[in-house]
PDB file of C-alpha atoms in Angstrom:
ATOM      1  CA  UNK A   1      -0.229  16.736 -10.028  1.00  0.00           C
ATOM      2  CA  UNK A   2       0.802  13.911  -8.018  1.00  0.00           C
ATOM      3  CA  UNK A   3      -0.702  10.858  -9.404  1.00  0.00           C
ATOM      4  CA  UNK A   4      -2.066   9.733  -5.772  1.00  0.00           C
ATOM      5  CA  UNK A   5      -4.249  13.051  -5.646  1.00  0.00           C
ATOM      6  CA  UNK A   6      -5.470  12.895  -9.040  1.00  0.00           C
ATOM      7  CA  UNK A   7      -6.562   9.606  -8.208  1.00  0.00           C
ATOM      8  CA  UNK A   8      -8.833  10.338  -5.236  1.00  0.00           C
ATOM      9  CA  UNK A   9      -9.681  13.260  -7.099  1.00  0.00           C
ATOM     10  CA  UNK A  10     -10.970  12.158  -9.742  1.00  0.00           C
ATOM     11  CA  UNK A  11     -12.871   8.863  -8.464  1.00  0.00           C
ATOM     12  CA  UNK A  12     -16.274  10.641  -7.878  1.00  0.00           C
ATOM     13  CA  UNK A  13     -18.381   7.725  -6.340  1.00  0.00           C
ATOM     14  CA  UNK A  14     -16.196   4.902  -7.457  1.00  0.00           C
ATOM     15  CA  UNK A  15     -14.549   2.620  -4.915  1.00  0.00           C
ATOM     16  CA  UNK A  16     -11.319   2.238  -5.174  1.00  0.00           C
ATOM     17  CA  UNK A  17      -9.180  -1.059  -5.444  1.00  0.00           C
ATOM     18  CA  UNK A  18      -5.569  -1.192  -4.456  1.00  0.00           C
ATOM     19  CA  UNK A  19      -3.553  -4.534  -4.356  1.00  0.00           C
ATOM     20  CA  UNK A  20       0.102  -5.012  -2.946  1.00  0.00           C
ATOM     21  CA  UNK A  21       2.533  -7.853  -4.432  1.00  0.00           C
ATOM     22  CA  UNK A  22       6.206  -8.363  -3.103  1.00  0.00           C
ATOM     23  CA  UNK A  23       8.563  -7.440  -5.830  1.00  0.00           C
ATOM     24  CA  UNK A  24      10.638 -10.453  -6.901  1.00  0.00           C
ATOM     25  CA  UNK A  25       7.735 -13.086  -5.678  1.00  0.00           C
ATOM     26  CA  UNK A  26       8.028 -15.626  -7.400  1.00  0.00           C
ATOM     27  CA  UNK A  27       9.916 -14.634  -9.990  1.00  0.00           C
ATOM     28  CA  UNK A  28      13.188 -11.350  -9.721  1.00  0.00           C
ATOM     29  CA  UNK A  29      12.457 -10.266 -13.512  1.00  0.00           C
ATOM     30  CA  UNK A  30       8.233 -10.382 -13.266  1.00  0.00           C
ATOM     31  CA  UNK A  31       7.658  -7.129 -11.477  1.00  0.00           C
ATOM     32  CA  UNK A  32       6.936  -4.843 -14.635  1.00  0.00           C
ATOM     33  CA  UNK A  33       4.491  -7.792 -16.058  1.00  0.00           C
ATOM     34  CA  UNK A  34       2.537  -8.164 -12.117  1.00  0.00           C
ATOM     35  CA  UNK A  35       2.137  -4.149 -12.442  1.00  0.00           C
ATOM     36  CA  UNK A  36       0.805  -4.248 -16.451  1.00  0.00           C
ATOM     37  CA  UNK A  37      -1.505  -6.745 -15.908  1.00  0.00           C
ATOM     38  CA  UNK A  38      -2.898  -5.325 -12.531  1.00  0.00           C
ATOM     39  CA  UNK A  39      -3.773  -1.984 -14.741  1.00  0.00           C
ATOM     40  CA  UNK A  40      -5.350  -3.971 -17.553  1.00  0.00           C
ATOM     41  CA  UNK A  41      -7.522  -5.809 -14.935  1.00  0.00           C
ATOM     42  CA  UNK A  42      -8.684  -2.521 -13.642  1.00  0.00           C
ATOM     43  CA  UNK A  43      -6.760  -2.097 -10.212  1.00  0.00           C
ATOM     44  CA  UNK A  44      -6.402   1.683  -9.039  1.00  0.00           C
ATOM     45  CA  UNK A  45      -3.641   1.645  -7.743  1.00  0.00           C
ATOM     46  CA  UNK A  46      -0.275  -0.472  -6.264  1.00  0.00           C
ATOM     47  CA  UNK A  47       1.594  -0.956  -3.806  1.00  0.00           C
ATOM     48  CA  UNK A  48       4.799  -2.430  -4.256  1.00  0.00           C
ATOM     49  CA  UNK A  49       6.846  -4.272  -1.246  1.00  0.00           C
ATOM     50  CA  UNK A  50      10.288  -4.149  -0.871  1.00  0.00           C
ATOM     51  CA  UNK A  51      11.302  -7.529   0.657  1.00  0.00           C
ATOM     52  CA  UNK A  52      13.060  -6.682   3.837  1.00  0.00           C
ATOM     53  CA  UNK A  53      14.447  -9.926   6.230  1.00  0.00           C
ATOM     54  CA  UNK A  54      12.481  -8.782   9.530  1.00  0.00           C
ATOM     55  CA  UNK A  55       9.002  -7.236   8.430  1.00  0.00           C
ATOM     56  CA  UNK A  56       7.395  -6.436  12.022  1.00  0.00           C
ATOM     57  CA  UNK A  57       3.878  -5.831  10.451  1.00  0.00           C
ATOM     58  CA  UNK A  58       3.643  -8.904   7.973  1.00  0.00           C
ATOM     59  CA  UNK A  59       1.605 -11.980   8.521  1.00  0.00           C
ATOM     60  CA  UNK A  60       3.399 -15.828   7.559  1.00  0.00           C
ATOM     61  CA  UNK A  61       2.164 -15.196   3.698  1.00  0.00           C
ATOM     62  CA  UNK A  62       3.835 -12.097   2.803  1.00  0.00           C
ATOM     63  CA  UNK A  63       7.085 -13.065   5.221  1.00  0.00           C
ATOM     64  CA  UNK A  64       6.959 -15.808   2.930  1.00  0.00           C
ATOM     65  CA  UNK A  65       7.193 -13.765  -0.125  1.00  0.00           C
ATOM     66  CA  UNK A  66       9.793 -11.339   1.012  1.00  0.00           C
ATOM     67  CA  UNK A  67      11.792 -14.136   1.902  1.00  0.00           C
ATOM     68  CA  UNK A  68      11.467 -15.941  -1.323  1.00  0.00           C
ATOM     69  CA  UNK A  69      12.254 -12.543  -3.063  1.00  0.00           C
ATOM     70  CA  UNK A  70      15.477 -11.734  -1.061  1.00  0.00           C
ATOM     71  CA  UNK A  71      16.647 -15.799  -2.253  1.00  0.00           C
ATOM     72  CA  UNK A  72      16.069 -14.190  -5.612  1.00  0.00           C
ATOM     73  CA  UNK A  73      18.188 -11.775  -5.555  1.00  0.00           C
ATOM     74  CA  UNK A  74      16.037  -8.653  -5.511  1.00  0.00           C
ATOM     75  CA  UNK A  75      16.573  -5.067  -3.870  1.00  0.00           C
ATOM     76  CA  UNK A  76      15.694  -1.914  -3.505  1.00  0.00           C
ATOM     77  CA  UNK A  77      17.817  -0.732  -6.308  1.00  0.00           C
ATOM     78  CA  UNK A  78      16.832  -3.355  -8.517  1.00  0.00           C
ATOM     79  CA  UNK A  79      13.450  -3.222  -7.684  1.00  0.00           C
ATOM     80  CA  UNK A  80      13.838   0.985  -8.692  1.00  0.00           C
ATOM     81  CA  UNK A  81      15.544   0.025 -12.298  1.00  0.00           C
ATOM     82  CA  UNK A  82      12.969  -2.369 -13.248  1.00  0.00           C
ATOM     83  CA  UNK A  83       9.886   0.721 -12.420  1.00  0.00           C
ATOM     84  CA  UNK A  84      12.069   3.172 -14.116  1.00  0.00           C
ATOM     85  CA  UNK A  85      12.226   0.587 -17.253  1.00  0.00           C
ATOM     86  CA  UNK A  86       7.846   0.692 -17.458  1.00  0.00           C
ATOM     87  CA  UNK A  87       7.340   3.938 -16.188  1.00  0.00           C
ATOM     88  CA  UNK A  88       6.119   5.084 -19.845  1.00  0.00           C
ATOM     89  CA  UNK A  89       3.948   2.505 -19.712  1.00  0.00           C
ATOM     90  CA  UNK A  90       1.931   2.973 -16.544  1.00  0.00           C
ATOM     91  CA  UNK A  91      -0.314   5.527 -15.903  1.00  0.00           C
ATOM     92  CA  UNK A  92      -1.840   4.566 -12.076  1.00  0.00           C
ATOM     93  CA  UNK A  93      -0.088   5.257  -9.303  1.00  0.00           C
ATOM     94  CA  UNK A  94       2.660   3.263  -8.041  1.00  0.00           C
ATOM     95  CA  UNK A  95       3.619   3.192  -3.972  1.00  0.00           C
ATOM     96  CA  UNK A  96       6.199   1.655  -2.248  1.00  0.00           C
ATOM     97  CA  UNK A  97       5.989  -0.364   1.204  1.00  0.00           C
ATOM     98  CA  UNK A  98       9.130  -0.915   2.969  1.00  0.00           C
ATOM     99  CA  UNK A  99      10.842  -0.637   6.040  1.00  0.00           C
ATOM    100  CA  UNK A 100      13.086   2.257   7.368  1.00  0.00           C
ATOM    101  CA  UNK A 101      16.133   0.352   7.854  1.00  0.00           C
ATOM    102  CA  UNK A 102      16.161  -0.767   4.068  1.00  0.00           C
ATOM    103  CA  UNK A 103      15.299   2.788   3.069  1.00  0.00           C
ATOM    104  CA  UNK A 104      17.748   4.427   5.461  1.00  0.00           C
ATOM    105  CA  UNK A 105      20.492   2.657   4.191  1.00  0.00           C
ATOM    106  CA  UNK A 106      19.498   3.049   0.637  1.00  0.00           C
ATOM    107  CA  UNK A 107      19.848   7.214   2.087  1.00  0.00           C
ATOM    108  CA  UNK A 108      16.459   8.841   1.972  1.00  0.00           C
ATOM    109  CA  UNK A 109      17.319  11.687  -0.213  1.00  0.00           C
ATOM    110  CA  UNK A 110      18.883   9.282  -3.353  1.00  0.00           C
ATOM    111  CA  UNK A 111      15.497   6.929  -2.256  1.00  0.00           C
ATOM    112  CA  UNK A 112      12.969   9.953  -3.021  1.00  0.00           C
ATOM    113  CA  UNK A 113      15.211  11.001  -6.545  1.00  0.00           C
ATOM    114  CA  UNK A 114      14.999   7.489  -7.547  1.00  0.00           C
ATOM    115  CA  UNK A 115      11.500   7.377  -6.760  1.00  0.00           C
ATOM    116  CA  UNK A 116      11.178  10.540  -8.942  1.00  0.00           C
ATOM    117  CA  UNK A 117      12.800   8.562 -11.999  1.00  0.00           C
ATOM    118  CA  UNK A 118      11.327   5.151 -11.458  1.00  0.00           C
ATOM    119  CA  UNK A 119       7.511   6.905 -11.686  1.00  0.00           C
ATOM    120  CA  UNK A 120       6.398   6.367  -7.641  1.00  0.00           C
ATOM    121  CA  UNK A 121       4.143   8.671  -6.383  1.00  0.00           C
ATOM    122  CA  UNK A 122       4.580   8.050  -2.837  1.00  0.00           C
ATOM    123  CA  UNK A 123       5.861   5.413  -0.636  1.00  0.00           C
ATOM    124  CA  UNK A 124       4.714   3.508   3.126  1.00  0.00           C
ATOM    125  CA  UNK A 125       7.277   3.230   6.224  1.00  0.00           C
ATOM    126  CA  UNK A 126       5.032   0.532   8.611  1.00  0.00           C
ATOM    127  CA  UNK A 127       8.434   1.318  11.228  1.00  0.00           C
ATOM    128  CA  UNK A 128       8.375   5.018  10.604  1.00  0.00           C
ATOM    129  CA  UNK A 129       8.106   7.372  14.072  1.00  0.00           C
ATOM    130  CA  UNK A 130       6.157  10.288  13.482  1.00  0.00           C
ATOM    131  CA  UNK A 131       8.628  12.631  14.854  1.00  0.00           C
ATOM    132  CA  UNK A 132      11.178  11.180  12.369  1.00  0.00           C
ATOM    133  CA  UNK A 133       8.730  11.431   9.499  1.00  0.00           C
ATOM    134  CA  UNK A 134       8.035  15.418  10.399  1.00  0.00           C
ATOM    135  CA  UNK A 135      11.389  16.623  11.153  1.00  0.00           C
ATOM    136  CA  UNK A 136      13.635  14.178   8.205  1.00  0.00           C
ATOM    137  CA  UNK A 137      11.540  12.194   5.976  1.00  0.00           C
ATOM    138  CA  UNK A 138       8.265  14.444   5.078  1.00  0.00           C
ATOM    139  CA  UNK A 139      11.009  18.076   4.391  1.00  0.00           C
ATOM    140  CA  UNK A 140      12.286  15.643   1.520  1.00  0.00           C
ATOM    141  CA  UNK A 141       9.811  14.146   0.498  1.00  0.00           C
ATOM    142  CA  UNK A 142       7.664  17.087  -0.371  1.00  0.00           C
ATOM    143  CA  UNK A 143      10.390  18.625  -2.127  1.00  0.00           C
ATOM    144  CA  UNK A 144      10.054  15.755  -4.392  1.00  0.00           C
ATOM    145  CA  UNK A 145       6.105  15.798  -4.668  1.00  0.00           C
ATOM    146  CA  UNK A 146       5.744  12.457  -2.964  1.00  0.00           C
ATOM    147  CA  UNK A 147       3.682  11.346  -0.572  1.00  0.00           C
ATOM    148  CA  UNK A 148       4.553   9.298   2.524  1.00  0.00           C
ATOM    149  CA  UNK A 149       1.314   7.330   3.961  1.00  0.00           C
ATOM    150  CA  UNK A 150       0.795   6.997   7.145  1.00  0.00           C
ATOM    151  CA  UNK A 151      -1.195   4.112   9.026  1.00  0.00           C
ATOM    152  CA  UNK A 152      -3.402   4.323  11.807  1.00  0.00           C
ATOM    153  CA  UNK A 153      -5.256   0.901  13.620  1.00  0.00           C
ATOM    154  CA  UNK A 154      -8.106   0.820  16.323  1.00  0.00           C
ATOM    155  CA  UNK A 155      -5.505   1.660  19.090  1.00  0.00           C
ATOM    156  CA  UNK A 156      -4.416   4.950  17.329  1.00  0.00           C
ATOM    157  CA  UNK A 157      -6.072   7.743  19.406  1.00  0.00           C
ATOM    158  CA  UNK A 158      -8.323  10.364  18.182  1.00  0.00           C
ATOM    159  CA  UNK A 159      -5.552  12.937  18.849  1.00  0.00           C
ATOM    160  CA  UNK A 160      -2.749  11.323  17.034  1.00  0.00           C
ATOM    161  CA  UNK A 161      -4.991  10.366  14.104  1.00  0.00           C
ATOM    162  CA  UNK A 162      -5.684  14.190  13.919  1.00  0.00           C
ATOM    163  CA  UNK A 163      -2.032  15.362  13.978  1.00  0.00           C
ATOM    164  CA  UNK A 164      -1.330  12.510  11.017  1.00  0.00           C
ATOM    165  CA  UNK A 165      -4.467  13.737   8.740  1.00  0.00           C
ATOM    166  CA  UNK A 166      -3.039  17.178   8.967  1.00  0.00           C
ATOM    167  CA  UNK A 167       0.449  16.965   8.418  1.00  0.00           C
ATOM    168  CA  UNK A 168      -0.001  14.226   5.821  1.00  0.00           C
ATOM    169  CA  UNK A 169      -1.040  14.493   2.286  1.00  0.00           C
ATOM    170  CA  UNK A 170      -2.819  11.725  -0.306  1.00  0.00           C
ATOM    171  CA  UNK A 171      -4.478   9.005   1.776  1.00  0.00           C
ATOM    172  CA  UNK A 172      -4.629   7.535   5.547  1.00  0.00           C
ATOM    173  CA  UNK A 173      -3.756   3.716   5.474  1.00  0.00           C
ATOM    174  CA  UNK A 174      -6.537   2.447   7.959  1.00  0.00           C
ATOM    175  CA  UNK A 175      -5.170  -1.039   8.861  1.00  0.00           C
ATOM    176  CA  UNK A 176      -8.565  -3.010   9.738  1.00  0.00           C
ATOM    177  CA  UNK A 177      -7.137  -4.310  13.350  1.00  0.00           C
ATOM    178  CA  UNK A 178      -3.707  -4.076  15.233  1.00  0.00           C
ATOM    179  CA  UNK A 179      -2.609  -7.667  14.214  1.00  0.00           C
ATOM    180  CA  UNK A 180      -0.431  -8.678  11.434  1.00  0.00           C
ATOM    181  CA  UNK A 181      -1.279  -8.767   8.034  1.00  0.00           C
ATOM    182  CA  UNK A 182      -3.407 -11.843   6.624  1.00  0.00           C
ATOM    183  CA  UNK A 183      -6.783 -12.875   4.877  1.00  0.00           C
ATOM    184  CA  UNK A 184      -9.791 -13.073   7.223  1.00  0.00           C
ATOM    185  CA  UNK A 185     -13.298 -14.070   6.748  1.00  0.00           C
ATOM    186  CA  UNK A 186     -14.778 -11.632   7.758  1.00  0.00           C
ATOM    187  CA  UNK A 187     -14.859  -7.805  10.134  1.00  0.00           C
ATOM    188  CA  UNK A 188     -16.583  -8.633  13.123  1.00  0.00           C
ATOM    189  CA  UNK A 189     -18.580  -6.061  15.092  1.00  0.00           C
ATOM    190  CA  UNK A 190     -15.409  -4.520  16.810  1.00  0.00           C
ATOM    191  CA  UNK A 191     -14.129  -3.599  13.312  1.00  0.00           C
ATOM    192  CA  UNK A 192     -17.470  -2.018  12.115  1.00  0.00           C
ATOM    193  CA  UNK A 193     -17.564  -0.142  15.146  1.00  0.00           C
ATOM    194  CA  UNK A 194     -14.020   0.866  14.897  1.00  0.00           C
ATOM    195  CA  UNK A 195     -14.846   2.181  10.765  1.00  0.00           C
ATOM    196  CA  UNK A 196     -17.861   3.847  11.964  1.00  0.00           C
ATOM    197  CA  UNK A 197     -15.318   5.856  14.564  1.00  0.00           C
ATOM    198  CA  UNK A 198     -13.234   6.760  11.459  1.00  0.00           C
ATOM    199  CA  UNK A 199     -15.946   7.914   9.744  1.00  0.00           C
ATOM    200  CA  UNK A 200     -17.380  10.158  12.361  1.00  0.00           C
ATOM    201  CA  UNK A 201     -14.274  12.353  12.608  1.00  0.00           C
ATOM    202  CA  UNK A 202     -14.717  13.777   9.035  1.00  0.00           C
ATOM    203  CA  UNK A 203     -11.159  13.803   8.325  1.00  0.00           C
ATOM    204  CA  UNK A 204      -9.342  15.850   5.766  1.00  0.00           C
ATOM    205  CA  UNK A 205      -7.855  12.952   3.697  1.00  0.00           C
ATOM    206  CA  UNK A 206      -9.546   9.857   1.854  1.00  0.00           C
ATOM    207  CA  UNK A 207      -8.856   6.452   3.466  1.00  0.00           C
ATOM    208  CA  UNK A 208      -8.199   3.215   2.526  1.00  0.00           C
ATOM    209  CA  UNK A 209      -8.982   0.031   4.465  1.00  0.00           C
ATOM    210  CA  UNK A 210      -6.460  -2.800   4.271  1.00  0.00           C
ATOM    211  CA  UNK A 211      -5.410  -6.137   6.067  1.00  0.00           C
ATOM    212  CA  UNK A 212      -7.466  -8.862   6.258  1.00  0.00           C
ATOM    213  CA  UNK A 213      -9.722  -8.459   2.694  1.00  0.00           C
ATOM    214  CA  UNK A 214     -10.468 -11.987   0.723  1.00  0.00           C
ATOM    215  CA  UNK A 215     -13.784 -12.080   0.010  1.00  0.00           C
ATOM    216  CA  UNK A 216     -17.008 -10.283  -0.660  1.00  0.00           C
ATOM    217  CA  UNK A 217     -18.077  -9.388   3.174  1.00  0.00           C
ATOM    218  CA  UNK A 218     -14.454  -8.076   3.952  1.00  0.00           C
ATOM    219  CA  UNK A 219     -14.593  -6.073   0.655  1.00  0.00           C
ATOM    220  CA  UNK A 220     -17.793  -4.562   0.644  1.00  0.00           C
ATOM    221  CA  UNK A 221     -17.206  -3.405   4.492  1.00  0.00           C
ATOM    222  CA  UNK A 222     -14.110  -1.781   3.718  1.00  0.00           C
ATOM    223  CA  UNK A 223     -15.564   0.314   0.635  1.00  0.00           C
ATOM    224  CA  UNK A 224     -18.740   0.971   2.412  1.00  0.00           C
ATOM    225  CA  UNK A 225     -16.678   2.755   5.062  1.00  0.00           C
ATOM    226  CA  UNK A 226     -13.757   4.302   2.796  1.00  0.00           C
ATOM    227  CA  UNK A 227     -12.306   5.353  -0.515  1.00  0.00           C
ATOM    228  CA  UNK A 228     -11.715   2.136  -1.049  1.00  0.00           C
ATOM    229  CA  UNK A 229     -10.085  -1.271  -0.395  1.00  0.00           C
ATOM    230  CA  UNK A 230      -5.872  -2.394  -0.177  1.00  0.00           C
ATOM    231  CA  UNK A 231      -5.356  -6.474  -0.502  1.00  0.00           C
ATOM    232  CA  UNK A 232      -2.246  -7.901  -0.350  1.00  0.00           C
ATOM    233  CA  UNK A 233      -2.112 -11.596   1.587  1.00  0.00           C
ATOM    234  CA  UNK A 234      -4.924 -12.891  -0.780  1.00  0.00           C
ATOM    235  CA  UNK A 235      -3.350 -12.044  -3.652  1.00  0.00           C
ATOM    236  CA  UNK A 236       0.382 -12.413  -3.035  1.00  0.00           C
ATOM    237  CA  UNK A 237      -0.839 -16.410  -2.352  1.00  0.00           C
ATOM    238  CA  UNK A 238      -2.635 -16.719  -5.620  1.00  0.00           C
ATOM    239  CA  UNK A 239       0.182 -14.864  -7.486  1.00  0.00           C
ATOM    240  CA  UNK A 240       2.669 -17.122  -5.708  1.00  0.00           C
ATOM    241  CA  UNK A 241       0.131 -20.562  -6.793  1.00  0.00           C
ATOM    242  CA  UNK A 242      -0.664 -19.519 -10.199  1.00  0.00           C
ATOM    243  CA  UNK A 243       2.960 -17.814 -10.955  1.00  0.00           C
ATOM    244  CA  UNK A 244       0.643 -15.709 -13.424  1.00  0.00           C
ATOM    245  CA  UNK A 245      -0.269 -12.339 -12.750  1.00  0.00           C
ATOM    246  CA  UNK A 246      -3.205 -12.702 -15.008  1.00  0.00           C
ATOM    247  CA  UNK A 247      -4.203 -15.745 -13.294  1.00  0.00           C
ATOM    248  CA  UNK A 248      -4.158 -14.694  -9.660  1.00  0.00           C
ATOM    249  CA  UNK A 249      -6.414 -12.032 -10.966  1.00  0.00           C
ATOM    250  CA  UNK A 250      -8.736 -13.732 -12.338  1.00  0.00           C
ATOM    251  CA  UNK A 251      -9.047 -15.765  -9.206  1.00  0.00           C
ATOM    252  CA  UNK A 252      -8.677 -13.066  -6.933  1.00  0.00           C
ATOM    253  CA  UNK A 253     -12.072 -11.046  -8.755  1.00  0.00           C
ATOM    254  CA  UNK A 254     -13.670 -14.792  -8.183  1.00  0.00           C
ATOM    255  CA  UNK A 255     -12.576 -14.812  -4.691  1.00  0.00           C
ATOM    256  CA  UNK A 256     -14.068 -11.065  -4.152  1.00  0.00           C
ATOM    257  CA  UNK A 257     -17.633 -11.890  -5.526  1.00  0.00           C
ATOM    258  CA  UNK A 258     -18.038 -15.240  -2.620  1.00  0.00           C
TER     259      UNK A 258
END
């Protein structure tokens, strides 16, 4: 079984906790030690950014990140070599974020294969059209038993968010507002209103609620309405400060109780 369903399958009344780092921030050779120490800590699952020189969807931190990364010297191949070299050693799930021009050009069918033998279990296009993901990306993808998560925001309507719970398979990403990524203090009433709308619709697959989560108001909304929680600014700056996987974890789980 895919590693994403078992997952969600298995978490009864748990809430989940997903964080995303940008492979090759800070360091090129540190992404199998980030990933190690993320399961040790007790993190569900991962998602994994492929530094990319225009990402449309990130915020200054993670922009930040991918361009430190690229100065490193990382990429998508390297980036697949280094999770095929720990995939004995990791047992959660692994996803990829990255953007269709990197993936394109990498050739979607040698991406999927590699994804296969690096141990991913499914992977997130933020540039992605739907009709592209139905008629090229999803026929491969399921061939290869991995999934391809879709987002939706508060301006996805009802209809679309319909067609992309039944053609899709895993989890929805539910990004928390239609802005760019980045830690906020808190969801105001627009957001609760917007995760109450979510809820309502009874929707085949589990969500997760990302952008924005750094602290204990953000994170507790986001589980309360969801499977579970995705964090990614917060903890790509402490990672980034504290060069330490370990570290930024500790910090981060300090962070999340405020």
């Amino acid at each position: 079984m895919n590693k994403i369903n078992e997952l969600f399958g298995k978490r009864g009344d748990k809430k989940l906790l997903s964080l995303y780092f940008c492979a090759g921030c800070p360091t090129v050779e540190g992404t199998g030690d980030v990933i190690k120490a993320m399961e040790r800590e007790g993190i569900s699952m991962i998602e994994v950014g492929i530094p990319f020189s225009d990402p449309l969807a990130d915020g200054p931190v993670i922009q930040s990140a991918g361009a430190m990364a690229l100065r490193n010297g990382m990429t998508l191949g390297r980036l697949l070599t280094q999770l095929e070299d720990i995939r004995d050693e990791v047992n959660i799930p692994l996803v990829l974020m990255g953007y269709l021009n990197v993936i394109m050009h990498f050739g979607i069918e040698n991406f999927c294969k590699a994804c296969v033998k690096a141990g991913v279990s499914g992977f997130i296009i933020p540039d992605l059209p739907f009709k592209d993901y139905m008629e090229v990306v999803k026929p491969i993808a399921d061939r290869y038993d991995l999934r391809v998560i879709m987002m939706i925001t508060p301006e996805t309507s009802e209809e679309r968010i319909r067609f992309i719970d039944e053609h899709t398979d895993g989890f929805i990403y539910m990004v928390s507002s239609a802005s760019i990524t980045g830690a906020q203090q808190n969801f105001d009433e627009a957001k609760q209103e917007y995760f109450r709308r979510i809820n309502a619709m009874n929707l085949r697959n589990p969500r997760m609620i990302g952008f924005g989560i750094s602290n204990r108001q953000t994170l507790e909304s986001a589980q309360a309405n969801a499977a579970g929680a995705i964090i990614g600014s917060k903890f790509v700056t402490l990672l980034n400060e504290t060069r330490s996987p370990e570290q930024a974890l500790r910090q981060l789980y300090d962070a999340l109780k405020k």
